[in-house]
């Protein structure tokens, strides 16, 4: 990561950790999953409300964990809210590749937007699990699996 990216990364992580977006339980979710990262102890529930047209009308999360996992969950809800499920799934696929660091061009991907701050995280494999956890939970939820673990 360049210095500027590093700074932006820290600011966004701190800000979303302090004030996570959509941090609540949904009253009537159509989809739900619990994600657990035993290595770090991060544990979150992800709730989705998908309407008849396949649009994610609402998405939220609850739980606790490290700053990276919480900030990433907050950014995940911002990233998929209002999008068709298929688009959320392809965003997840792209984000997962970004976390792996296998495709350097993703660090400039416009579809990833703010999520690009995680572009250098592949250097810290244990943190990759923290950053990916809520996304795996979102993915599991829409596939009607109610539990997912990073191990
Ligand atoms: Zn963690």
Short mmCIF file of N, CA, C and O and ligand atoms in Angstrom, two decimals, residues 37 40 42 66 69 127 130, ligand 1:
data_model
loop_
_atom_site.label_atom_id
_atom_site.label_comp_id
_atom_site.label_asym_id
_atom_site.label_seq_id
_atom_site.Cartn_x
_atom_site.Cartn_y
_atom_site.Cartn_z
N UNK A 37 -15.24 -16.40 13.06
CA UNK A 37 -13.81 -16.51 12.73
C UNK A 37 -13.08 -16.93 14.00
O UNK A 37 -12.71 -16.09 14.81
N UNK A 40 -9.68 -15.25 15.35
CA UNK A 40 -9.66 -13.92 15.95
C UNK A 40 -10.76 -13.75 17.00
O UNK A 40 -10.68 -12.91 17.87
N UNK A 42 -13.97 -13.20 16.01
CA UNK A 42 -15.02 -12.36 15.42
C UNK A 42 -16.28 -13.20 15.21
O UNK A 42 -16.21 -14.30 14.67
N UNK A 66 -13.00 -7.76 16.05
CA UNK A 66 -11.94 -6.75 15.94
C UNK A 66 -12.38 -5.60 15.03
O UNK A 66 -13.39 -5.69 14.33
N UNK A 69 -12.83 -6.48 11.25
CA UNK A 69 -14.02 -7.26 10.91
C UNK A 69 -15.27 -6.40 11.01
O UNK A 69 -16.18 -6.51 10.17
N UNK A 127 -5.65 -11.42 8.92
CA UNK A 127 -6.55 -10.27 8.78
C UNK A 127 -7.52 -10.43 7.60
O UNK A 127 -8.61 -9.87 7.60
N UNK A 130 -10.60 -11.81 8.89
CA UNK A 130 -11.39 -10.78 9.58
C UNK A 130 -12.18 -9.95 8.57
O UNK A 130 -13.37 -9.71 8.74
ZN1 LIG B 1 -10.70 -10.19 13.52
#
